[in-house]
Short mmCIF file of C-alpha atoms in Angstrom, two decimals:
data_model
loop_
_atom_site.label_atom_id
_atom_site.label_comp_id
_atom_site.label_asym_id
_atom_site.label_seq_id
_atom_site.Cartn_x
_atom_site.Cartn_y
_atom_site.Cartn_z
CA UNK M 1 3.57 -41.47 28.67
CA UNK M 2 6.93 -41.15 26.89
CA UNK M 3 7.29 -42.34 23.33
CA UNK M 4 10.54 -44.29 23.00
CA UNK M 5 11.98 -44.32 19.49
CA UNK M 6 15.10 -46.13 18.35
CA UNK M 7 18.14 -44.16 17.25
CA UNK M 8 18.53 -43.67 13.49
CA UNK M 9 21.50 -46.00 13.78
CA UNK M 10 19.91 -48.64 16.01
CA UNK M 11 21.06 -52.05 14.65
CA UNK M 12 17.76 -53.61 15.73
CA UNK M 13 15.96 -51.61 13.00
CA UNK M 14 16.30 -53.08 9.49
CA UNK M 15 18.41 -50.76 7.29
CA UNK M 16 18.46 -52.63 3.99
CA UNK M 17 17.08 -52.02 0.51
CA UNK M 18 13.89 -53.91 1.37
CA UNK M 19 11.10 -53.65 3.91
CA UNK M 20 9.65 -56.45 6.06
CA UNK M 21 6.47 -58.09 4.83
CA UNK M 22 3.73 -57.83 5.53
CA UNK M 23 3.48 -54.33 6.95
CA UNK M 24 0.18 -53.87 8.77
CA UNK M 25 -1.35 -50.42 9.17
CA UNK M 26 -4.52 -49.51 10.99
CA UNK M 27 -5.97 -45.99 10.88
CA UNK M 28 -8.82 -44.77 13.05
CA UNK M 29 -10.49 -41.37 13.14
CA UNK M 30 -10.12 -39.25 16.25
CA UNK M 31 -11.80 -36.07 17.42
CA UNK M 32 -9.64 -33.14 16.21
CA UNK M 33 -10.26 -31.41 19.54
CA UNK M 34 -8.35 -34.24 21.22
CA UNK M 35 -5.20 -33.06 19.45
CA UNK M 36 -3.11 -30.07 20.53
CA UNK M 37 -3.15 -27.05 18.23
CA UNK M 38 0.53 -27.74 17.61
CA UNK M 39 0.94 -31.37 16.51
CA UNK M 40 4.65 -31.10 17.27
CA UNK M 41 3.78 -31.24 21.00
CA UNK M 42 3.09 -34.96 20.52
CA UNK M 43 6.66 -35.73 19.44
CA UNK M 44 9.20 -37.49 21.65
CA UNK M 45 12.58 -35.91 22.38
CA UNK M 46 14.30 -38.13 19.81
CA UNK M 47 13.32 -40.11 16.76
CA UNK M 48 10.40 -37.85 15.85
CA UNK M 49 9.24 -37.24 12.27
CA UNK M 50 7.19 -34.31 11.04
CA UNK M 51 5.63 -32.68 8.00
CA UNK M 52 3.43 -29.84 9.26
CA UNK M 53 2.06 -26.61 7.76
CA UNK M 54 -0.46 -24.19 9.32
CA UNK M 55 -1.24 -26.72 12.04
CA UNK M 56 -2.15 -29.52 9.62
CA UNK M 57 0.02 -32.41 8.48
CA UNK M 58 1.70 -35.45 9.97
CA UNK M 59 3.84 -36.23 13.00
CA UNK M 60 5.20 -39.66 13.77
CA UNK M 61 7.54 -41.62 16.01
CA UNK M 62 8.97 -45.08 16.50
CA UNK M 63 10.26 -47.21 13.66
CA UNK M 64 9.09 -50.41 12.07
CA UNK M 65 11.88 -50.32 9.49
CA UNK M 66 13.93 -48.11 7.24
CA UNK M 67 15.47 -48.38 3.79
CA UNK M 68 18.84 -46.77 3.17
CA UNK M 69 19.99 -46.22 -0.40
CA UNK M 70 22.98 -44.63 -2.13
CA UNK M 71 24.23 -43.12 -5.34
CA UNK M 72 22.41 -42.32 -8.55
CA UNK M 73 19.82 -45.07 -7.92
CA UNK M 74 18.92 -43.91 -4.40
CA UNK M 75 15.42 -42.79 -5.43
CA UNK M 76 14.64 -45.78 -7.66
CA UNK M 77 15.88 -48.29 -5.08
CA UNK M 78 13.79 -46.70 -2.33
CA UNK M 79 10.72 -46.54 -4.55
CA UNK M 80 11.12 -50.19 -5.57
CA UNK M 81 11.30 -51.24 -1.93
CA UNK M 82 8.21 -49.15 -1.10
CA UNK M 83 6.17 -50.49 -4.02
CA UNK M 84 7.03 -54.05 -3.02
CA UNK M 85 6.16 -53.48 0.65
CA UNK M 86 2.93 -51.65 -0.22
CA UNK M 87 1.77 -54.41 -2.54
CA UNK M 88 1.91 -56.93 0.33
CA UNK M 89 0.73 -54.57 3.09
CA UNK M 90 -2.45 -55.05 5.07
CA UNK M 91 -4.12 -51.65 5.46
CA UNK M 92 -7.28 -50.94 7.46
CA UNK M 93 -8.03 -47.26 6.93
CA UNK M 94 -11.36 -45.79 7.99
CA UNK M 95 -10.27 -42.22 7.17
CA UNK M 96 -8.96 -42.47 3.60
CA UNK M 97 -7.36 -39.05 3.36
CA UNK M 98 -3.88 -38.12 2.13
CA UNK M 99 -1.51 -39.18 4.90
CA UNK M 100 -3.76 -41.80 6.47
CA UNK M 101 -3.09 -45.53 6.11
CA UNK M 102 0.43 -46.80 5.48
CA UNK M 103 3.01 -44.00 5.10
CA UNK M 104 6.77 -43.55 5.08
CA UNK M 105 8.86 -40.43 5.57
CA UNK M 106 11.88 -39.81 3.36
CA UNK M 107 14.93 -37.65 2.87
CA UNK M 108 17.42 -37.81 0.00
CA UNK M 109 20.85 -36.33 -0.69
CA UNK M 110 21.22 -33.48 -3.13
CA UNK M 111 24.09 -35.15 -5.01
CA UNK M 112 24.51 -38.63 -6.46
CA UNK M 113 28.01 -38.58 -4.97
CA UNK M 114 27.02 -37.75 -1.39
CA UNK M 115 27.48 -40.48 1.23
CA UNK M 116 24.26 -39.18 2.83
CA UNK M 117 22.34 -41.22 0.24
CA UNK M 118 18.62 -41.62 0.85
CA UNK M 119 16.30 -43.01 3.48
CA UNK M 120 12.68 -44.07 3.85
CA UNK M 121 11.51 -44.44 7.45
CA UNK M 122 8.36 -46.40 8.31
CA UNK M 123 7.17 -45.14 11.72
CA UNK M 124 5.19 -47.16 14.22
CA UNK M 125 2.77 -44.33 15.06
CA UNK M 126 1.46 -41.52 12.83
CA UNK M 127 -0.90 -38.75 13.91
CA UNK M 128 -2.47 -36.65 11.17
CA UNK M 129 -4.78 -33.70 10.78
CA UNK M 130 -6.34 -32.25 7.64
CA UNK M 131 -8.96 -29.55 8.12
CA UNK M 132 -11.79 -30.93 10.23
CA UNK M 133 -10.46 -34.51 10.13
CA UNK M 134 -7.88 -36.15 12.36
CA UNK M 135 -6.56 -39.68 12.73
CA UNK M 136 -4.07 -42.02 14.34
CA UNK M 137 -2.29 -44.81 12.47
CA UNK M 138 -0.31 -47.65 14.00
CA UNK M 139 2.06 -49.66 11.82
CA UNK M 140 3.62 -53.00 12.67
CA UNK M 141 5.42 -55.80 10.88
CA UNK M 142 3.00 -58.71 10.77
CA UNK M 143 0.63 -57.95 13.64
CA UNK M 144 -2.46 -55.79 14.11
CA UNK M 145 -2.30 -53.17 16.86
CA UNK M 146 -5.25 -50.91 17.62
CA UNK M 147 -4.45 -47.24 18.27
CA UNK M 148 -5.18 -46.07 21.80
CA UNK M 149 -5.88 -42.69 23.42
CA UNK M 150 -2.52 -42.85 25.20
CA UNK M 151 -0.82 -42.14 21.88
CA UNK M 152 -2.23 -38.60 21.95
CA UNK M 153 -0.51 -37.55 25.16
CA UNK M 154 1.23 -34.17 24.99
CA UNK M 155 4.94 -34.49 25.74
CA UNK M 156 7.09 -32.40 28.07
CA UNK M 157 8.38 -29.12 26.68
CA UNK M 158 11.89 -29.25 25.15
CA UNK M 159 14.82 -27.79 27.07
CA UNK M 160 16.66 -24.76 25.72
CA UNK M 161 19.94 -25.52 23.91
CA UNK M 162 21.54 -22.71 25.91
CA UNK M 163 24.22 -20.51 24.39
CA UNK M 164 24.84 -21.22 20.72
CA UNK M 165 28.17 -20.50 19.05
CA UNK M 166 28.62 -20.48 15.28
CA UNK M 167 31.62 -20.62 13.00
CA UNK M 168 32.18 -20.70 9.26
CA UNK M 169 31.83 -24.01 7.54
CA UNK M 170 33.61 -24.96 4.34
CA UNK M 171 34.08 -21.32 3.26
CA UNK M 172 34.35 -18.09 5.22
CA UNK M 173 32.67 -14.92 3.97
CA UNK M 174 35.65 -13.93 1.84
CA UNK M 175 35.93 -17.40 0.32
CA UNK M 176 32.25 -17.52 -0.51
CA UNK M 177 32.30 -14.09 -2.15
CA UNK M 178 35.21 -15.35 -4.25
CA UNK M 179 33.16 -18.42 -5.22
CA UNK M 180 30.30 -16.16 -6.32
CA UNK M 181 32.71 -14.04 -8.38
CA UNK M 182 34.07 -17.17 -10.04
CA UNK M 183 30.53 -18.34 -10.81
CA UNK M 184 29.63 -14.98 -12.39
CA UNK M 185 32.74 -15.22 -14.60
CA UNK M 186 31.70 -18.70 -15.78
CA UNK M 187 28.17 -17.48 -16.50
CA UNK M 188 29.42 -14.50 -18.50
CA UNK M 189 31.71 -16.87 -20.40
CA UNK M 190 28.64 -18.89 -21.41
CA UNK M 191 29.45 -22.08 -19.45
CA UNK M 192 26.14 -21.93 -17.53
CA UNK M 193 23.12 -19.64 -17.43
CA UNK M 194 22.58 -19.86 -13.67
CA UNK M 195 24.13 -21.69 -10.73
CA UNK M 196 22.94 -21.94 -7.13
CA UNK M 197 25.76 -21.75 -4.61
CA UNK M 198 25.24 -22.76 -0.99
CA UNK M 199 27.27 -22.20 2.15
CA UNK M 200 27.23 -23.86 5.54
CA UNK M 201 27.67 -22.60 9.10
CA UNK M 202 28.52 -24.91 12.00
CA UNK M 203 26.56 -24.29 15.23
CA UNK M 204 27.49 -25.67 18.65
CA UNK M 205 25.00 -25.66 21.53
CA UNK M 206 25.83 -25.58 25.23
CA UNK M 207 23.17 -28.17 26.07
CA UNK M 208 22.33 -31.24 23.98
CA UNK M 209 19.95 -30.10 21.26
CA UNK M 210 16.36 -31.27 21.46
CA UNK M 211 15.14 -31.07 17.83
CA UNK M 212 11.66 -30.14 19.05
CA UNK M 213 13.02 -26.79 20.29
CA UNK M 214 13.92 -25.90 16.70
CA UNK M 215 10.79 -27.40 15.13
CA UNK M 216 8.34 -25.58 17.41
CA UNK M 217 10.09 -22.26 16.82
CA UNK M 218 10.09 -22.75 13.06
CA UNK M 219 6.43 -23.80 12.94
CA UNK M 220 5.40 -20.77 14.99
CA UNK M 221 7.53 -18.26 13.06
CA UNK M 222 6.96 -19.66 9.56
CA UNK M 223 3.44 -21.15 9.50
CA UNK M 224 3.21 -20.93 5.70
CA UNK M 225 6.27 -23.19 5.35
CA UNK M 226 6.41 -26.98 5.69
CA UNK M 227 8.15 -27.76 8.99
CA UNK M 228 9.95 -31.09 8.62
CA UNK M 229 12.06 -33.52 10.60
CA UNK M 230 13.36 -36.67 8.93
CA UNK M 231 16.42 -38.66 9.92
CA UNK M 232 18.37 -35.76 11.42
CA UNK M 233 17.41 -33.12 8.85
CA UNK M 234 15.21 -30.41 10.36
CA UNK M 235 13.88 -27.22 8.85
CA UNK M 236 10.99 -25.21 7.46
CA UNK M 237 10.92 -25.10 3.68
CA UNK M 238 8.86 -22.61 1.69
CA UNK M 239 9.38 -24.66 -1.49
CA UNK M 240 7.12 -27.59 -2.40
CA UNK M 241 8.93 -29.77 -4.91
CA UNK M 242 5.85 -31.86 -5.71
CA UNK M 243 2.51 -32.86 -4.27
CA UNK M 244 0.73 -35.78 -5.93
CA UNK M 245 -2.89 -36.37 -4.97
CA UNK M 246 -5.42 -38.45 -6.93
CA UNK M 247 -3.87 -37.71 -10.32
CA UNK M 248 -3.19 -34.02 -9.71
CA UNK M 249 0.29 -32.61 -9.16
CA UNK M 250 1.42 -29.28 -7.74
CA UNK M 251 4.84 -27.70 -7.41
CA UNK M 252 5.88 -24.34 -5.96
CA UNK M 253 8.94 -22.68 -7.46
CA UNK M 254 10.86 -20.04 -5.51
CA UNK M 255 13.70 -18.10 -7.10
CA UNK M 256 14.52 -14.44 -6.67
CA UNK M 257 14.84 -13.10 -3.13
CA UNK M 258 15.10 -9.81 -1.28
CA UNK M 259 15.59 -9.26 2.44
CA UNK M 260 12.81 -7.67 4.48
CA UNK M 261 13.39 -4.52 6.51
CA UNK M 262 10.77 -5.05 9.21
CA UNK M 263 8.91 -1.91 8.13
CA UNK M 264 5.64 -2.81 6.38
CA UNK M 265 5.59 0.19 4.03
CA UNK M 266 9.23 -0.27 3.10
CA UNK M 267 8.69 -3.98 2.51
CA UNK M 268 5.77 -3.29 0.18
CA UNK M 269 8.08 -1.06 -1.83
CA UNK M 270 10.75 -3.79 -1.82
CA UNK M 271 8.16 -6.32 -3.01
CA UNK M 272 7.39 -4.07 -5.96
CA UNK M 273 11.10 -3.77 -6.73
CA UNK M 274 11.49 -7.56 -6.58
CA UNK M 275 8.52 -8.10 -8.89
CA UNK M 276 10.17 -5.87 -11.52
CA UNK M 277 13.83 -6.81 -10.98
CA UNK M 278 15.29 -8.07 -14.27
CA UNK M 279 17.99 -10.02 -12.39
CA UNK M 280 15.49 -11.79 -10.12
CA UNK M 281 12.93 -12.35 -12.89
CA UNK M 282 15.66 -13.95 -15.02
CA UNK M 283 16.65 -16.25 -12.16
CA UNK M 284 13.00 -17.15 -11.57
CA UNK M 285 12.29 -17.81 -15.24
CA UNK M 286 15.13 -20.36 -15.41
CA UNK M 287 13.72 -22.20 -12.38
CA UNK M 288 10.12 -22.31 -13.66
CA UNK M 289 11.18 -23.44 -17.13
CA UNK M 290 13.38 -26.18 -15.68
CA UNK M 291 10.61 -27.58 -13.51
CA UNK M 292 7.96 -27.34 -16.23
CA UNK M 293 10.14 -29.28 -18.68
CA UNK M 294 10.77 -32.02 -16.12
CA UNK M 295 7.08 -32.33 -15.21
CA UNK M 296 5.68 -32.21 -18.76
CA UNK M 297 6.37 -35.86 -19.76
CA UNK M 298 4.21 -37.11 -16.88
CA UNK M 299 1.22 -34.83 -17.48
CA UNK M 300 -1.61 -34.60 -19.98
CA UNK M 301 -1.86 -30.89 -19.21
CA UNK M 302 -0.05 -28.28 -17.12
CA UNK M 303 -0.85 -24.78 -15.95
CA UNK M 304 2.09 -22.39 -15.64
CA UNK M 305 1.20 -18.79 -14.68
CA UNK M 306 2.78 -16.15 -16.89
CA UNK M 307 4.04 -14.03 -14.01
CA UNK M 308 5.17 -14.92 -10.48
CA UNK M 309 3.69 -13.60 -7.26
CA UNK M 310 5.63 -12.30 -4.27
CA UNK M 311 5.65 -14.67 -1.29
CA UNK M 312 6.00 -12.78 2.00
CA UNK M 313 7.96 -14.58 4.74
CA UNK M 314 9.01 -13.01 8.03
CA UNK M 315 12.66 -12.62 6.97
CA UNK M 316 12.59 -12.43 3.15
CA UNK M 317 10.41 -11.90 0.10
CA UNK M 318 10.49 -14.47 -2.72
CA UNK M 319 9.28 -14.55 -6.28
CA UNK M 320 7.02 -17.62 -6.43
CA UNK M 321 5.09 -19.59 -9.05
CA UNK M 322 2.69 -22.48 -8.44
CA UNK M 323 2.77 -24.97 -11.31
CA UNK M 324 -0.15 -27.44 -11.57
CA UNK M 325 -0.64 -30.50 -13.76
CA UNK M 326 -2.87 -33.49 -14.45
CA UNK M 327 -1.06 -36.83 -14.63
CA UNK M 328 -1.43 -38.51 -17.99
CA UNK M 329 -2.63 -41.93 -16.84
CA UNK M 330 -4.47 -41.85 -13.49
CA UNK M 331 -4.38 -45.26 -11.83
CA UNK M 332 -1.00 -46.17 -13.33
CA UNK M 333 0.77 -42.91 -12.72
CA UNK M 334 4.24 -42.63 -11.13
CA UNK M 335 4.58 -42.32 -7.39
CA UNK M 336 5.26 -38.97 -5.77
CA UNK M 337 8.78 -40.20 -5.06
CA UNK M 338 9.34 -40.98 -8.76
CA UNK M 339 8.11 -37.48 -9.61
CA UNK M 340 10.45 -36.01 -6.99
CA UNK M 341 13.36 -37.86 -8.61
CA UNK M 342 12.38 -36.57 -12.06
CA UNK M 343 12.19 -32.97 -10.84
CA UNK M 344 15.36 -33.02 -8.72
CA UNK M 345 17.49 -30.99 -8.86
CA UNK M 346 15.51 -28.01 -10.11
CA UNK M 347 17.15 -24.85 -11.36
CA UNK M 348 16.03 -23.26 -8.07
CA UNK M 349 18.60 -25.34 -6.14
CA UNK M 350 21.14 -26.29 -8.83
CA UNK M 351 21.01 -24.02 -11.87
CA UNK M 352 20.76 -24.41 -15.61
CA UNK M 353 21.80 -26.28 -17.64
CA UNK M 354 21.59 -28.68 -14.75
CA UNK M 355 24.59 -30.99 -15.43
CA UNK M 356 26.96 -28.06 -15.95
CA UNK M 357 25.58 -26.25 -12.90
CA UNK M 358 25.98 -29.32 -10.67
CA UNK M 359 29.57 -29.73 -11.85
CA UNK M 360 30.26 -26.08 -11.01
CA UNK M 361 28.69 -26.53 -7.56
CA UNK M 362 31.02 -29.45 -6.88
CA UNK M 363 33.98 -27.30 -7.92
CA UNK M 364 33.17 -24.07 -6.09
CA UNK M 365 31.28 -24.96 -2.88
CA UNK M 366 34.03 -27.18 -1.40
CA UNK M 367 31.52 -29.07 0.75
CA UNK M 368 29.09 -31.97 0.68
CA UNK M 369 25.56 -30.60 0.90
CA UNK M 370 24.35 -33.91 2.31
CA UNK M 371 20.56 -33.86 2.23
CA UNK M 372 20.35 -30.07 2.19
CA UNK M 373 18.40 -28.99 -0.93
CA UNK M 374 17.36 -32.59 -1.58
CA UNK M 375 13.78 -33.91 -1.51
CA UNK M 376 12.23 -34.40 1.93
CA UNK M 377 8.66 -35.44 2.74
CA UNK M 378 6.37 -38.47 2.82
CA UNK M 379 4.47 -40.90 0.62
CA UNK M 380 1.57 -43.28 1.11
CA UNK M 381 0.85 -46.83 0.01
CA UNK M 382 -0.91 -45.52 -3.12
CA UNK M 383 2.21 -43.55 -4.10
CA UNK M 384 0.67 -40.14 -3.44
CA UNK M 385 2.51 -37.81 -1.12
CA UNK M 386 4.25 -34.48 -0.59
CA UNK M 387 7.92 -33.69 -1.13
CA UNK M 388 9.54 -30.40 -0.31
CA UNK M 389 13.06 -29.18 -0.98
CA UNK M 390 15.18 -29.35 2.16
CA UNK M 391 15.83 -25.61 2.47
CA UNK M 392 16.03 -23.33 5.54
CA UNK M 393 17.39 -26.41 7.24
CA UNK M 394 20.06 -27.91 9.45
CA UNK M 395 21.66 -31.33 9.64
CA UNK M 396 22.07 -32.71 13.15
CA UNK M 397 25.36 -34.44 13.92
CA UNK M 398 24.52 -38.11 14.75
CA UNK M 399 27.69 -38.39 16.83
CA UNK M 400 27.47 -35.11 18.75
CA UNK M 401 24.12 -33.82 20.12
CA UNK M 402 25.69 -30.37 20.57
CA UNK M 403 26.58 -29.88 16.90
CA UNK M 404 24.68 -29.14 13.70
CA UNK M 405 25.26 -27.61 10.25
CA UNK M 406 23.09 -24.77 8.96
CA UNK M 407 22.72 -24.17 5.22
CA UNK M 408 21.65 -21.41 2.85
CA UNK M 409 21.95 -20.97 -0.91
CA UNK M 410 21.59 -18.22 -3.50
CA UNK M 411 20.88 -18.26 -7.23
CA UNK M 412 23.75 -16.70 -9.17
CA UNK M 413 23.21 -15.13 -12.61
CA UNK M 414 25.30 -12.77 -14.73
CA UNK M 415 24.08 -9.69 -12.84
CA UNK M 416 24.81 -11.09 -9.36
CA UNK M 417 27.00 -9.10 -6.95
CA UNK M 418 29.05 -11.13 -4.40
CA UNK M 419 28.35 -8.79 -1.46
CA UNK M 420 24.60 -8.78 -2.15
CA UNK M 421 24.53 -12.58 -2.45
CA UNK M 422 26.38 -12.90 0.86
CA UNK M 423 23.78 -10.66 2.50
CA UNK M 424 21.00 -12.80 0.98
CA UNK M 425 22.60 -15.97 2.37
CA UNK M 426 22.75 -14.38 5.82
CA UNK M 427 19.04 -13.57 5.58
CA UNK M 428 18.29 -17.17 4.64
CA UNK M 429 20.33 -18.47 7.59
CA UNK M 430 18.35 -16.34 10.03
CA UNK M 431 15.36 -18.72 10.44
CA UNK M 432 17.58 -21.52 11.77
CA UNK M 433 19.72 -19.16 13.84
CA UNK M 434 16.64 -17.66 15.45
CA UNK M 435 15.11 -21.09 16.07
CA UNK M 436 18.21 -22.06 18.09
CA UNK M 437 18.17 -19.04 20.37
CA UNK M 438 16.97 -19.32 23.96
#
C-alpha cells in the first residue's frame, strides 16, 4: 500500500498562521516486532517526515495542515498557532510517551531575514518507537480515524540518484578562505570573539532524488545522530538544541572539530589533541557559555560539566558538552519550541557576541542559509518535544527534483587558519556527499 502525501506546496493544504479546529488524534500501541528495524522503511517517496536516532523516534506522512511563518516572529507565531490548536484538540492516547498523541514537525530559518521562514507540519499518520514501546497515531481535522495494520506496510526501496555532480555555491574555495581571513581580522580587532562561517555546495543528480535514499544512508552511517526530514530539509545532526520532557531540559553543545584519519590508533591520538587544543577549547567555551546563559532564565537549576568530552563520529571528532536543567515552573513552563527560540542561534552556529556575529555572517557568507543551522524537530500537544540544529544537512529544491544545496560551517576564532577551516568544512560536507553516492 502506497502512502500518498501532498506536496509541500499543495494549495489544498492550509498554509496560514492558524490550524484547523478541532484536530483529532488517536494513538494506539502496536507490537514493536511489527515494525521494521529501520523506521524509515515506512516512509513514502515524497512528503515523509522523520526524527530518528539509533532506531527509535518518529516517522510520519500525509498532512492535515501546516503553518508557515516569517521574520523575527516566526517562532512565536508558530507556537501561538500550536497552543491554540492543542487547546481545542481531541486526543485519545493509550501510550502516553513522548511523541505519542498529537504532534507536529517543524523547521525554522536561521535568520530573521530569510524568506525560508518557519513551518509546522501536522501529519496524518505518525509511527513511533521508544525502547520496548511502539505506537501508531492518526490525526484528522474533525473526525476520528482508527489506525490500521495497513499503515505499517514497508515501502519499496528508493531508487539511486545516479551520478551526482557538485559545484561551488555562493563562494568557491578561494573566496571562502578569504572570508575566513576577513573574519579572523575582525576577531583580532575586537569586533567579535567568535563567528561561525558556513559555505554551500550545489549538487545535481542524474535521476530525480528520492529523499529516502539519503535518509537511510545517513541513519545507517551516523546512528548516534538525529536523522531528520522536514519540509525539504534533510540531514543527520549530531547537535541537540533542546529536549524538553516533563520539566527537564537537555541540550548538547558541539564546538571544536578535527577530521578523522580512519586509523583507530591515530584517531585516539587526534582525540587527545582535540581535548587539549587551546583553539578548540576556546571555541567550545564560547558555545557552552552562550547556551547556558540563554537557558538559565527558564530553569531553577542547571548542570554544566566543567570539561567537554570527545564525540566520535565516522568522519570527525567533536568536543561536546551535555547541559541539563530543571524548568522553574513545571506545569506552566514554556514549550520546547519557545525554548528553541530562546536558545537560537547559539554560539555554536552563529558566534559571540551573537548580534555582531550574525551581522558579520550576513556580510561575509554572501548567501542565504535558509533553514540550515536553524531549529528542526517536533513538539507534542503538551509542548514537550525535541529540536536539533539543522546541521550536516541539505535543502531540496522544490522546483527541481535533481537539485539540492549541501551546507557545512566552521567556528572561527583568532587562532583559526583559512586552509585548516576549509579542510574542516570539506570533512563536514562528506556525510551528505556520501549519502548521495550510488
